[in-house]
mmCIF file of C-alpha atoms in Angstrom:
data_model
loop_
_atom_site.group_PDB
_atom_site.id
_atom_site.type_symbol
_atom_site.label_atom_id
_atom_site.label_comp_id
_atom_site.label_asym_id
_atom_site.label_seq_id
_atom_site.Cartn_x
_atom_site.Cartn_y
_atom_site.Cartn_z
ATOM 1 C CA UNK A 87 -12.289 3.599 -38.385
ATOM 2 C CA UNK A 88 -8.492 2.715 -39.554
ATOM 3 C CA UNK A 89 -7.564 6.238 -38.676
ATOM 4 C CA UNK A 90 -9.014 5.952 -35.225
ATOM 5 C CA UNK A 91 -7.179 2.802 -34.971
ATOM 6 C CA UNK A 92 -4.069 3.817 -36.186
ATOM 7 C CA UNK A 93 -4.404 6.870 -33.157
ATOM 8 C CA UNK A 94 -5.002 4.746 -30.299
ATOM 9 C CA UNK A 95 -2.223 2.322 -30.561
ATOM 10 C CA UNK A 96 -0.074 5.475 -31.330
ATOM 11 C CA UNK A 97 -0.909 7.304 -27.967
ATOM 12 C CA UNK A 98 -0.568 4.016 -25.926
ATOM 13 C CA UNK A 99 3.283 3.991 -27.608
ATOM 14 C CA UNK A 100 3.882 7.538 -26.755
ATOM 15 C CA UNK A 101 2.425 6.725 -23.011
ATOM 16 C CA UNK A 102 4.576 3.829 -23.220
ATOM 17 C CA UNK A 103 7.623 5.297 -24.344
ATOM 18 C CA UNK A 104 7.627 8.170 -21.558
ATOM 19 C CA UNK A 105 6.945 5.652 -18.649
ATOM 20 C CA UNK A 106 9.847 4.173 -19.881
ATOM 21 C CA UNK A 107 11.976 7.059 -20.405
ATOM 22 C CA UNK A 108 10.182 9.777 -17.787
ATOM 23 C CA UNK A 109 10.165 6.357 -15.758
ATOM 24 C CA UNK A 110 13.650 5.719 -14.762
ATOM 25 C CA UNK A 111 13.917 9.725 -13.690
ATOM 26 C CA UNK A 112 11.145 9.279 -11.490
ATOM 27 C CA UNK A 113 13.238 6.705 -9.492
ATOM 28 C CA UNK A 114 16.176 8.282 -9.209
ATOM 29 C CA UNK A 115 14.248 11.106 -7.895
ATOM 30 C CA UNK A 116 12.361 8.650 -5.414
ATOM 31 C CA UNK A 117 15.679 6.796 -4.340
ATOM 32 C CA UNK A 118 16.979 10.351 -3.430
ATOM 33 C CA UNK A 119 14.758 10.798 -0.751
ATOM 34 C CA UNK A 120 16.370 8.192 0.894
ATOM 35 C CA UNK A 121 20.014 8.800 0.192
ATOM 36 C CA UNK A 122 21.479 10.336 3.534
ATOM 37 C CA UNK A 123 24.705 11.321 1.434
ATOM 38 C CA UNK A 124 25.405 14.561 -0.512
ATOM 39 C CA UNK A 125 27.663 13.236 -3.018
ATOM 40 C CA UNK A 126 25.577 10.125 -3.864
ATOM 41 C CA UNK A 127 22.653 12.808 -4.418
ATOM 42 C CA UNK A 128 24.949 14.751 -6.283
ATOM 43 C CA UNK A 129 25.620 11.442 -8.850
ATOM 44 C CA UNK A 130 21.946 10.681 -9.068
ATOM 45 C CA UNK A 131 21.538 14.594 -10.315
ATOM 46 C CA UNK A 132 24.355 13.964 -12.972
ATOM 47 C CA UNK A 133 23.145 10.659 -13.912
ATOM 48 C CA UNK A 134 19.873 12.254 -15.267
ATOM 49 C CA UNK A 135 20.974 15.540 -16.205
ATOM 50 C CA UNK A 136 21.254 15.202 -19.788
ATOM 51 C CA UNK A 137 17.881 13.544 -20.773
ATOM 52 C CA UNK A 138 15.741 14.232 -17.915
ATOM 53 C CA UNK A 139 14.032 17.256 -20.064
ATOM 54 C CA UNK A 140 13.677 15.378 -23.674
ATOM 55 C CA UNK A 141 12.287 12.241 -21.617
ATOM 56 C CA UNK A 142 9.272 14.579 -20.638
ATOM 57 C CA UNK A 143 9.169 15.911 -24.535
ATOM 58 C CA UNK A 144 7.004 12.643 -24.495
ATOM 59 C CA UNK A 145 4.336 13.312 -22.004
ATOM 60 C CA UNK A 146 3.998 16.427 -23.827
ATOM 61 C CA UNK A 147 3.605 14.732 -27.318
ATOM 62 C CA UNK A 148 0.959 12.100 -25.886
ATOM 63 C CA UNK A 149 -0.856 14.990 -24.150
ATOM 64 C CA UNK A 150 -1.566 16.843 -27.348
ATOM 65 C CA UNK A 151 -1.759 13.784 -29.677
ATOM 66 C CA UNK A 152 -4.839 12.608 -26.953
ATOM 67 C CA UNK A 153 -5.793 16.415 -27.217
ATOM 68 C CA UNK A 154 -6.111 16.415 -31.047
ATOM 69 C CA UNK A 155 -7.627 13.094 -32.028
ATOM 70 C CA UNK A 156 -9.938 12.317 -29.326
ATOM 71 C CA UNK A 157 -10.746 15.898 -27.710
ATOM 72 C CA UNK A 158 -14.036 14.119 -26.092
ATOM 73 C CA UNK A 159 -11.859 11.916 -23.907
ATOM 74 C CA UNK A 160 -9.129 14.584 -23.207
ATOM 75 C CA UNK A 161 -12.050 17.007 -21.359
ATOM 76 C CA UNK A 162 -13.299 13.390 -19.691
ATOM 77 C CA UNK A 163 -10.175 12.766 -18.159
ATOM 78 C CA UNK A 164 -9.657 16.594 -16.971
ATOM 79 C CA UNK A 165 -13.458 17.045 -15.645
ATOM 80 C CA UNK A 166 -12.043 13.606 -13.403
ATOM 81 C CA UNK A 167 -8.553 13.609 -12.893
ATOM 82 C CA UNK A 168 -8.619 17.761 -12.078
ATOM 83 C CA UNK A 169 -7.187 17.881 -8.905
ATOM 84 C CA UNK A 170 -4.864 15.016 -9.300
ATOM 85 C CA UNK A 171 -3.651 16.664 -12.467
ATOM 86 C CA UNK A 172 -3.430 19.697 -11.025
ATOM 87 C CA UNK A 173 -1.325 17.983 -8.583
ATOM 88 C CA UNK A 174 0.680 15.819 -10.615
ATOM 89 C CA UNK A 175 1.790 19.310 -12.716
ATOM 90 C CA UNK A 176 2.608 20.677 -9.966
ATOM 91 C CA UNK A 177 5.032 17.652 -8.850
ATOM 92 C CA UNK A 178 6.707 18.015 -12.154
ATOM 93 C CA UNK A 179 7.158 21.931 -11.680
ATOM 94 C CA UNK A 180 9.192 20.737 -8.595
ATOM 95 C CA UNK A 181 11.134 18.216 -10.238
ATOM 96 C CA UNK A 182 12.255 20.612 -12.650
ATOM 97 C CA UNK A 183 13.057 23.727 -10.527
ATOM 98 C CA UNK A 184 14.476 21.531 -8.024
ATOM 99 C CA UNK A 185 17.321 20.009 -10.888
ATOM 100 C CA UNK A 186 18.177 23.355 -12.261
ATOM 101 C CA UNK A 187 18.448 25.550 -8.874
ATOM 102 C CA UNK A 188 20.038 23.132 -6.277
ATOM 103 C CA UNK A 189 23.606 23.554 -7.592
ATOM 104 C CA UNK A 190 22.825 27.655 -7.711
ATOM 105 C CA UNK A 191 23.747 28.541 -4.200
ATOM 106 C CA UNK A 192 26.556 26.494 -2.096
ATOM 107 C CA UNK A 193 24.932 25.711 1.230
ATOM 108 C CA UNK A 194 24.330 22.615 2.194
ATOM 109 C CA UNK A 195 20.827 23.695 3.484
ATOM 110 C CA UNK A 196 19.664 24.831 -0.052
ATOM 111 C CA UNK A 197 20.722 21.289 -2.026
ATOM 112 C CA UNK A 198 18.924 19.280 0.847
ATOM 113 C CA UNK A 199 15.743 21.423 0.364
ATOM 114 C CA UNK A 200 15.375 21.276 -4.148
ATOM 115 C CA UNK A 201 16.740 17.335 -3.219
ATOM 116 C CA UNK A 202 13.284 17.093 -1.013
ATOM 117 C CA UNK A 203 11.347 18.718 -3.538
ATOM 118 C CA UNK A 204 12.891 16.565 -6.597
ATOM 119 C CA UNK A 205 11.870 13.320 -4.526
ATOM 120 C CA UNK A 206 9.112 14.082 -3.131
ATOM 121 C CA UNK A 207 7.924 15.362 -6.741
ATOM 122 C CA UNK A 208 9.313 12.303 -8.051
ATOM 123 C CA UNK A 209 7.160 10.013 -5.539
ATOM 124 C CA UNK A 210 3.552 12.327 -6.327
ATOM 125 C CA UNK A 211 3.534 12.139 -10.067
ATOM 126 C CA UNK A 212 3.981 8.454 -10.395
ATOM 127 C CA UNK A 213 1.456 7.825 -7.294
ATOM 128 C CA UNK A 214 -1.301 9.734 -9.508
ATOM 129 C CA UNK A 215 -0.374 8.151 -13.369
ATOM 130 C CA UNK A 216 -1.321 4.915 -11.363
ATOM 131 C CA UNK A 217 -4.293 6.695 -9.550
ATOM 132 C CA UNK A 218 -5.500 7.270 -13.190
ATOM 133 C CA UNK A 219 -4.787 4.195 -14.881
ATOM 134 C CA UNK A 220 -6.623 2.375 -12.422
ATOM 135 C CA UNK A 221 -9.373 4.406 -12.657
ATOM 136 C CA UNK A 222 -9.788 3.629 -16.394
ATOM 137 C CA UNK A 223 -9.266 0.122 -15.834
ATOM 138 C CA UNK A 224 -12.379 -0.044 -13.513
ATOM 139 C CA UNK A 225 -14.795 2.473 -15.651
ATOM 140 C CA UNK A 226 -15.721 5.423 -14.830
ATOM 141 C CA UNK A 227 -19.170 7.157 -14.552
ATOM 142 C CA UNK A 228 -19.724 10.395 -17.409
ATOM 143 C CA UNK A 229 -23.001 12.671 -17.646
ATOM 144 C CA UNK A 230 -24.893 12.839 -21.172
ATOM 145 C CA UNK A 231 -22.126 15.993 -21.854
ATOM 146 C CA UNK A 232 -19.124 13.668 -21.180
ATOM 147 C CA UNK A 233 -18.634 15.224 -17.565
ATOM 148 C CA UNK A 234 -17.230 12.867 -14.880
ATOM 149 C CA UNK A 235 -20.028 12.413 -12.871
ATOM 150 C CA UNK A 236 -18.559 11.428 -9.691
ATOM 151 C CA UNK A 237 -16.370 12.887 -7.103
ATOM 152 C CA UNK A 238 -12.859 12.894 -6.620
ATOM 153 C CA UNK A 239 -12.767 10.739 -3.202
ATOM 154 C CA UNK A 240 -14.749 8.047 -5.588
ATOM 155 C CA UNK A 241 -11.512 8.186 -7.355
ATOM 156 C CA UNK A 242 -8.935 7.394 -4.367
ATOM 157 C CA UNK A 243 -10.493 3.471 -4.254
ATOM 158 C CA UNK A 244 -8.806 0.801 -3.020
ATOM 159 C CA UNK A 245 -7.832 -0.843 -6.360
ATOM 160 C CA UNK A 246 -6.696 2.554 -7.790
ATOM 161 C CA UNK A 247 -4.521 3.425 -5.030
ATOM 162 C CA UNK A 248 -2.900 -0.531 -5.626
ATOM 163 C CA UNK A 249 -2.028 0.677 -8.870
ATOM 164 C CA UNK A 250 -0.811 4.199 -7.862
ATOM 165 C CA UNK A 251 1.457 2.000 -5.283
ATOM 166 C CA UNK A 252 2.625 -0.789 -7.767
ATOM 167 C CA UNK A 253 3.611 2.234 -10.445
ATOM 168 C CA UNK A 254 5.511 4.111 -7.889
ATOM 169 C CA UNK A 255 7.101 0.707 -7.151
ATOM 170 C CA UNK A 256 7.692 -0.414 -11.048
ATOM 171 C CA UNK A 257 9.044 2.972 -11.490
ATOM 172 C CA UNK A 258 11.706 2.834 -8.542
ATOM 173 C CA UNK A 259 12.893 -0.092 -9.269
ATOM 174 C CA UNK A 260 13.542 0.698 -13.215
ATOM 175 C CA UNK A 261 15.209 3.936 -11.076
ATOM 176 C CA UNK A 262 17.661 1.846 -9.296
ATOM 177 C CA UNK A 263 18.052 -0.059 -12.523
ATOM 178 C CA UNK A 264 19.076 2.676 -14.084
ATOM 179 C CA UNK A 265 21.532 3.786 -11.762
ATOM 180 C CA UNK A 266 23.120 0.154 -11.556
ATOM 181 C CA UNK A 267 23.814 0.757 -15.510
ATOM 182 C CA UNK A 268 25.476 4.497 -14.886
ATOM 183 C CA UNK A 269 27.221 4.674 -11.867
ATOM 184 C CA UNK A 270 30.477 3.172 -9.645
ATOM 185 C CA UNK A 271 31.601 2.683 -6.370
ATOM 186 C CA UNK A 272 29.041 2.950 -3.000
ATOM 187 C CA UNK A 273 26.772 4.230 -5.438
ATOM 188 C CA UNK A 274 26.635 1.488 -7.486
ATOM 189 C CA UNK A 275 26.623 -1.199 -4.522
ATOM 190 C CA UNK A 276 23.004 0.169 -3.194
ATOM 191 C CA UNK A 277 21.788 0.598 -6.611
ATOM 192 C CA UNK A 278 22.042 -3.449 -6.645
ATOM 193 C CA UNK A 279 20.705 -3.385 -3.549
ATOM 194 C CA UNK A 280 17.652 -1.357 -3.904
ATOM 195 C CA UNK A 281 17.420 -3.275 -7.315
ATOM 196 C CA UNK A 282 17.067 -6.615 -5.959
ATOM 197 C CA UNK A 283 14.816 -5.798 -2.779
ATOM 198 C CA UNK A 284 12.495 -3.446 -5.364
ATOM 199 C CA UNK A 285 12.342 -5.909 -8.160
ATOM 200 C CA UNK A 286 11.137 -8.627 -5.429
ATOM 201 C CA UNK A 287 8.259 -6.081 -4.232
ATOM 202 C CA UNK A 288 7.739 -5.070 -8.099
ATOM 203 C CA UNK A 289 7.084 -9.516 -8.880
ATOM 204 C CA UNK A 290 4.452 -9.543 -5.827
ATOM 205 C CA UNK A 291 2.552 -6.692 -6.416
ATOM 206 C CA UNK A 292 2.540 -7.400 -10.370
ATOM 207 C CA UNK A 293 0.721 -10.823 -9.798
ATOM 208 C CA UNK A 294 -1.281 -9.456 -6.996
ATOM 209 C CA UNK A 295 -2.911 -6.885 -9.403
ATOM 210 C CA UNK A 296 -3.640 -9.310 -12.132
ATOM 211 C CA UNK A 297 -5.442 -11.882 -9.889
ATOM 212 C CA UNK A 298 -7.675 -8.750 -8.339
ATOM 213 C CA UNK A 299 -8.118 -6.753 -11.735
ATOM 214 C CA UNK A 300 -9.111 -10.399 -13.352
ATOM 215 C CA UNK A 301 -11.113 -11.495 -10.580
ATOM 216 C CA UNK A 302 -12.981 -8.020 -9.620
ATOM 217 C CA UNK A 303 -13.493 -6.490 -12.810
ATOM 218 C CA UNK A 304 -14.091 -9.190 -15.258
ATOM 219 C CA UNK A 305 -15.141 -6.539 -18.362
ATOM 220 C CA UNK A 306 -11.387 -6.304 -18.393
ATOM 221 C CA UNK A 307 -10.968 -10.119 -19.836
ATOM 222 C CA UNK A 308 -13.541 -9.279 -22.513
ATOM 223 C CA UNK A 309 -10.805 -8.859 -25.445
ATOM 224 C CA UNK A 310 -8.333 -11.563 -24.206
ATOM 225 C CA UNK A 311 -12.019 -14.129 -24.720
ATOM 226 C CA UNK A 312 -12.062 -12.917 -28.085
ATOM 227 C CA UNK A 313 -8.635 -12.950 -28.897
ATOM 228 C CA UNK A 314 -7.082 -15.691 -26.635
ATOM 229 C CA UNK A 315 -3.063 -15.248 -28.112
ATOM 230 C CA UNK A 316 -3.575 -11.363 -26.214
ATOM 231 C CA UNK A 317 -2.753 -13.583 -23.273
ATOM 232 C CA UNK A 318 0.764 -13.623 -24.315
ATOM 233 C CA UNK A 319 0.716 -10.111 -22.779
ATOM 234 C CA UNK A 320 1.205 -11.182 -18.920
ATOM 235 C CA UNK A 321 2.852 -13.551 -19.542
ATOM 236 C CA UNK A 322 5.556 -11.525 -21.404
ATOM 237 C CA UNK A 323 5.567 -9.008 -18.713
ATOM 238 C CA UNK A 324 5.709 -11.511 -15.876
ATOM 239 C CA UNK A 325 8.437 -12.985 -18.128
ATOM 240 C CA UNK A 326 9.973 -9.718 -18.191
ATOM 241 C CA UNK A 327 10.188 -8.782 -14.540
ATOM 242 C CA UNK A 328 11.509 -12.407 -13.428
ATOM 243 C CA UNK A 329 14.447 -11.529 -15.951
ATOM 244 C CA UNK A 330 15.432 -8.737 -14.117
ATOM 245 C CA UNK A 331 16.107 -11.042 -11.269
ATOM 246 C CA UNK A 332 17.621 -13.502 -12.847
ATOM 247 C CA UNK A 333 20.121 -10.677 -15.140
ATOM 248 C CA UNK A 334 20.988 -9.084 -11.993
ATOM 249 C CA UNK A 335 22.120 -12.434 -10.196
ATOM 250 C CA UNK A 336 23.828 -12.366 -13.030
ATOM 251 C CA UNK A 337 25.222 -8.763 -12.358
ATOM 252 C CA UNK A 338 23.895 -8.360 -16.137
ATOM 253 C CA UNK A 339 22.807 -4.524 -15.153
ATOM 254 C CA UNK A 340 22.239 -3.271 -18.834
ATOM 255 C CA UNK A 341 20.193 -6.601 -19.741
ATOM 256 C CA UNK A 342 18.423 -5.969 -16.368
ATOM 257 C CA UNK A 343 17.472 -2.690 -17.389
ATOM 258 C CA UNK A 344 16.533 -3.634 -20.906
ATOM 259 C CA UNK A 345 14.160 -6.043 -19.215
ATOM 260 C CA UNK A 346 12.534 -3.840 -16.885
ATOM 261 C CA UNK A 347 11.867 -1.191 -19.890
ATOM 262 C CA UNK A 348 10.037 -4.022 -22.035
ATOM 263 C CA UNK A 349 8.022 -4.716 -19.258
ATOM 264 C CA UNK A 350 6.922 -1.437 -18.613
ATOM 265 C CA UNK A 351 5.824 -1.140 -22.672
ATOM 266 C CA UNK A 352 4.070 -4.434 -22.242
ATOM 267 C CA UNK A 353 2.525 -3.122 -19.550
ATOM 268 C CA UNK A 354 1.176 -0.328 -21.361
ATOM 269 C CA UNK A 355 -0.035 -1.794 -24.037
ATOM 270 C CA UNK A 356 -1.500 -4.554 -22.166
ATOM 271 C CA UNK A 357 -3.608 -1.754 -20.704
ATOM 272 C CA UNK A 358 -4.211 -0.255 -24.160
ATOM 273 C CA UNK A 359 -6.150 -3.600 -24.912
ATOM 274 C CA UNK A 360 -7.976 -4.435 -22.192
ATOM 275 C CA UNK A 361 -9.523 -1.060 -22.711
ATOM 276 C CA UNK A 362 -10.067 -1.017 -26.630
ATOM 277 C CA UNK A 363 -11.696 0.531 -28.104
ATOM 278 C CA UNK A 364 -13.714 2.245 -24.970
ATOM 279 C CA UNK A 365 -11.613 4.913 -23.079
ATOM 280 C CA UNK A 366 -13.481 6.783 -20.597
ATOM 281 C CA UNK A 367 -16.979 5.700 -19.587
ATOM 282 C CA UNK A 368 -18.962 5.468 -22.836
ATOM 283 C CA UNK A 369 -16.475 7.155 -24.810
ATOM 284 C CA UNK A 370 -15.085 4.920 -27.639
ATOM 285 C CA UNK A 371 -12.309 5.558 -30.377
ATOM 286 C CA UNK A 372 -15.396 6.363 -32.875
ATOM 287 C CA UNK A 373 -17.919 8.259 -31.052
ATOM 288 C CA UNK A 374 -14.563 10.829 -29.346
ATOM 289 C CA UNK A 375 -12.728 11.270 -32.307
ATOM 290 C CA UNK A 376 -12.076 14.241 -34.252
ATOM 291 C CA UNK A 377 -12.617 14.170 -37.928
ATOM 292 C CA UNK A 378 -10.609 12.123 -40.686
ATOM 293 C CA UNK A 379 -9.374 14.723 -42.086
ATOM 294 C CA UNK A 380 -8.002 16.173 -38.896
ATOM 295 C CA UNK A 381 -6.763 12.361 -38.055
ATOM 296 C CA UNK A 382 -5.305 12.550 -41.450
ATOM 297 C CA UNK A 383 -2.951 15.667 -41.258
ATOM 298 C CA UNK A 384 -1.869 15.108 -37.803
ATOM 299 C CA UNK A 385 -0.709 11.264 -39.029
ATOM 300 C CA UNK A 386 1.341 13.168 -41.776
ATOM 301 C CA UNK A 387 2.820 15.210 -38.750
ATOM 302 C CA UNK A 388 3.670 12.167 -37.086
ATOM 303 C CA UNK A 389 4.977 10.450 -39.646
ATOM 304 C CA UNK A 390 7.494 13.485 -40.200
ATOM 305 C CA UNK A 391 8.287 14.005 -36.761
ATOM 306 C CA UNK A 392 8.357 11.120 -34.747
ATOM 307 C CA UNK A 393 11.556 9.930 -36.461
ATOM 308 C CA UNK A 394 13.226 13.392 -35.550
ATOM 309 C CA UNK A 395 12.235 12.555 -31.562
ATOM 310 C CA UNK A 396 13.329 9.146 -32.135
ATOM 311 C CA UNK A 397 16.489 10.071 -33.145
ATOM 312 C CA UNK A 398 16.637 13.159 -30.931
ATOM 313 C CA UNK A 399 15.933 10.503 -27.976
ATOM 314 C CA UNK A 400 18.635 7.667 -29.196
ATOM 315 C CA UNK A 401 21.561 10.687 -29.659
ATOM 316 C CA UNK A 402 21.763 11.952 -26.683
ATOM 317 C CA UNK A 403 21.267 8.994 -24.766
ATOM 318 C CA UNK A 404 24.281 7.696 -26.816
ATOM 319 C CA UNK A 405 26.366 11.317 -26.455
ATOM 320 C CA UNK A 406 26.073 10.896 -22.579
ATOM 321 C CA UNK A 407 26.750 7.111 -22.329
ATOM 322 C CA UNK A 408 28.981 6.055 -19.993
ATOM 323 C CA UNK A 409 29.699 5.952 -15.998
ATOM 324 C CA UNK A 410 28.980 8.996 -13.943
ATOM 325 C CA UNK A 411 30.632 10.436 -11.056
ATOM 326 C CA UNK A 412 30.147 13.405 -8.891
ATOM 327 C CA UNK A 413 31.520 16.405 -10.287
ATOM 328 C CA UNK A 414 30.735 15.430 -13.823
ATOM 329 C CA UNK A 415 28.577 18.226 -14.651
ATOM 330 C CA UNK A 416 29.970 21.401 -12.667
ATOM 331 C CA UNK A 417 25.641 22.969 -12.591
ATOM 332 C CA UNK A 418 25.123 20.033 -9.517
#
C-alpha cells in the first residue's frame, strides 16, 4: 500500500510540474493567435525556444510513470479519452513542427501559416487536459474489463467543457505571465495587458468551478470531511491567483509569475485528493497497480533520475535567462 502511495502523489507532481512548465508554452502559443504583428510573433517564438522541448520531457515522464504503476487505469483513460487523445497528440505534433519549420522558408505566407498551427495547437491541447480532468472529477462509467463504457459525446458535458475552458484560460494567462517576465518594449506592454484582463477571467471562473464541482458532485468533498485542514487547498490557490493581481499592480512580473505557477501545482494536487485513492471509475491505487516489486524498481529509477530532470529543467532555464528580443535566435 506505501508503494502505491508513494506512486500516486508522484504522478500528480509530474502532472503538476508539466502544467506548469508545458503550461506557460501553451499560452504563448494561444496569445499568438491573436498577435496581428510579425515581429511580436517572432519574440514569442524566441521566448520559448530553448525549453519548449524539455518542458514536454514531463508529459512524457508522467505518461509512462501512469503506464508502469497503474497499467489498469492507463488502458481506462485510453478506451475514454481515445479520440480526444488522439486529438490532443495531434495538437502537439503541430506545435512542434510549427516551431522548428516557420523560420525555414522566408515568406511571409509560410510563418503566418506554422504561427496558425502553433496557436491553434496551443488552444486544442489545453481545451482537452481540462476535457479530461473534468471527466475524472465527475466519475466515469467502466465495464467488468475496465472498458469505458460510455460514449465520447457523454464526455463533452457541460461541467467538463467548464474545465476544458477555465484550463485554456489558467494556461493563457500563466502565458502572458510569462512573457511579462521575458520580454521589452510593445511586447511587453500587452503582455500586462492580456495579464491583467486574463487573470480577472482566470479569479471568476476559478470560484465559479468550485461552487458547481462542490455543489453538483458532492463525492468530491468526501476527503476534505475526513481531513478538514485539506481545505487549505482552495484557499491557497484562490490565495494564489488574487496575488497575481495584486504583484502585477505592483508591476512585480517575476513574483506574478511565481504566483500563478503555485497555483497551478495547488491546483493539481488539489485534484490529486479529491480523487484519492479512486482514479477512473472503480479503479483504485490497490486494485490498478502493478506489482511491488515492479513499484519497487521503478522508485529506484526515480529516485536516480528525477534529480538529473530537475537539474536538467533548472539549467537551462537559468542558461537562457534574461530579456528576449526578435532576432535573438537566427532559426525564427
Amino acid at each position: 500500500m506505501f508503494l502505491q502511495v508513494i506512486w500516486y502523489w508522484l504522478i500528480v507532481f509530474l502532472f503538476a510540474a508539466y502544467a506548469v512548465l508545458d503550461g506557460f508554452d501553451f499560452g504563448v502559443g494561444f496569445l499568438q493567435l491573436f498577435s496581428k504583428s510579425v515581429r511580436e510573433r517572432d519574440i514569442h517564438a524566441a521566448s520559448i525556444a530553448p525549453v519548449w522541448d524539455g518542458n514536454e520531457v514531463w508529459l512524457l515522464t508522467a505518461g509512462g510513470a501512469l503506464f508502469a504503476a497503474f497499467p489498469a487505469v492507463y488502458a481506462a483513460i485510453l478506451s475514454g479519452f481515445y479520440p480526444a487523445i488522439m486529438i490532443f497528440l495531434a495538437a502537439l505534433v503541430f506545435r512542434a513542427s510549427a516551431i522548428e519549420f516557420r523560420g525555414q522558408v522566408r515568406k511571409a505566407v509560410w510563418k503566418r501559416s506554422w504561427d496558425f498551427a502553433f496557436g491553434l495547437g496551443s488552444a486544442i491541447a489545453p481545451f482537452l487536459l481540462g476535457v479530461i480532468a473534468g471527466n475524472l472529477l465527475r466519475g466515469m462509467l467502466l465495464d467488468q474489463a475496465g472498458n469505458y463504457s460510455g460514449t465520447f459525446i457523454e464526455l463533452l458535458n457541460p461541467f467538463s467543457l467548464m474545465m476544458g475552458l477555465l484550463n485554456l484560460v489558467v494556461f493563457s494567462m500563466h502565458g502572458a505571465l510569462y512573457l511579462s517576465v521575458k520580454t521589452v518594449g510593445e511586447t511587453l506592454e500587452k503582455a500586462i495587458r492580456n495579464s491583467n484582463r486574463l487573470s480577472t477571467v482566470v479569479i471568476v471562473f476559478w470560484f465559479l468551478m468550485v461552487f458547481i464541482a462542490t455543489n453538483i458532485y458532492p463525492h468530491l468533498m468526501e476527503n476534505f470531511r475526513i481531513y478538514p485542514i485539506a481545505f487549505l487547498f482552495p484557499v491557497l490557490v484562490s490565495a494564489a491567483f488574487l496575488n497575481v493581481v495584486l504583484m502585477l499592480r505592483r508591476e512585480a512580473f517575476q513574483a506574478a509569475f511565481i504566483s500563478s505557477s503555485i497555483a497551478i501545482i495547488l491546483t493539481a494536487f488539489m485534484i490529486g485528493f479529491a480523487l484519492f485513492p479512486h482514479l477512473v471509475g472503480y479503479l483504485d491505487i490497490y486494485n490498478s497497480s502493478s506489482s511491488e516489486k515492479a513499484l519497487q524498481t521503478m522508485l529506484v529509477v526515480a529516485v536516480l533520475g528525477m534529480p538529473l530532470v530537475l537539474f536538467y529543467t533548472a539549467y537551462v532555464f537559468r542558461v537562457f535567462r534574461g530579456k528576449v528580443k526578435a532576432g535573438d535566435y537566427s532559426h525564427y
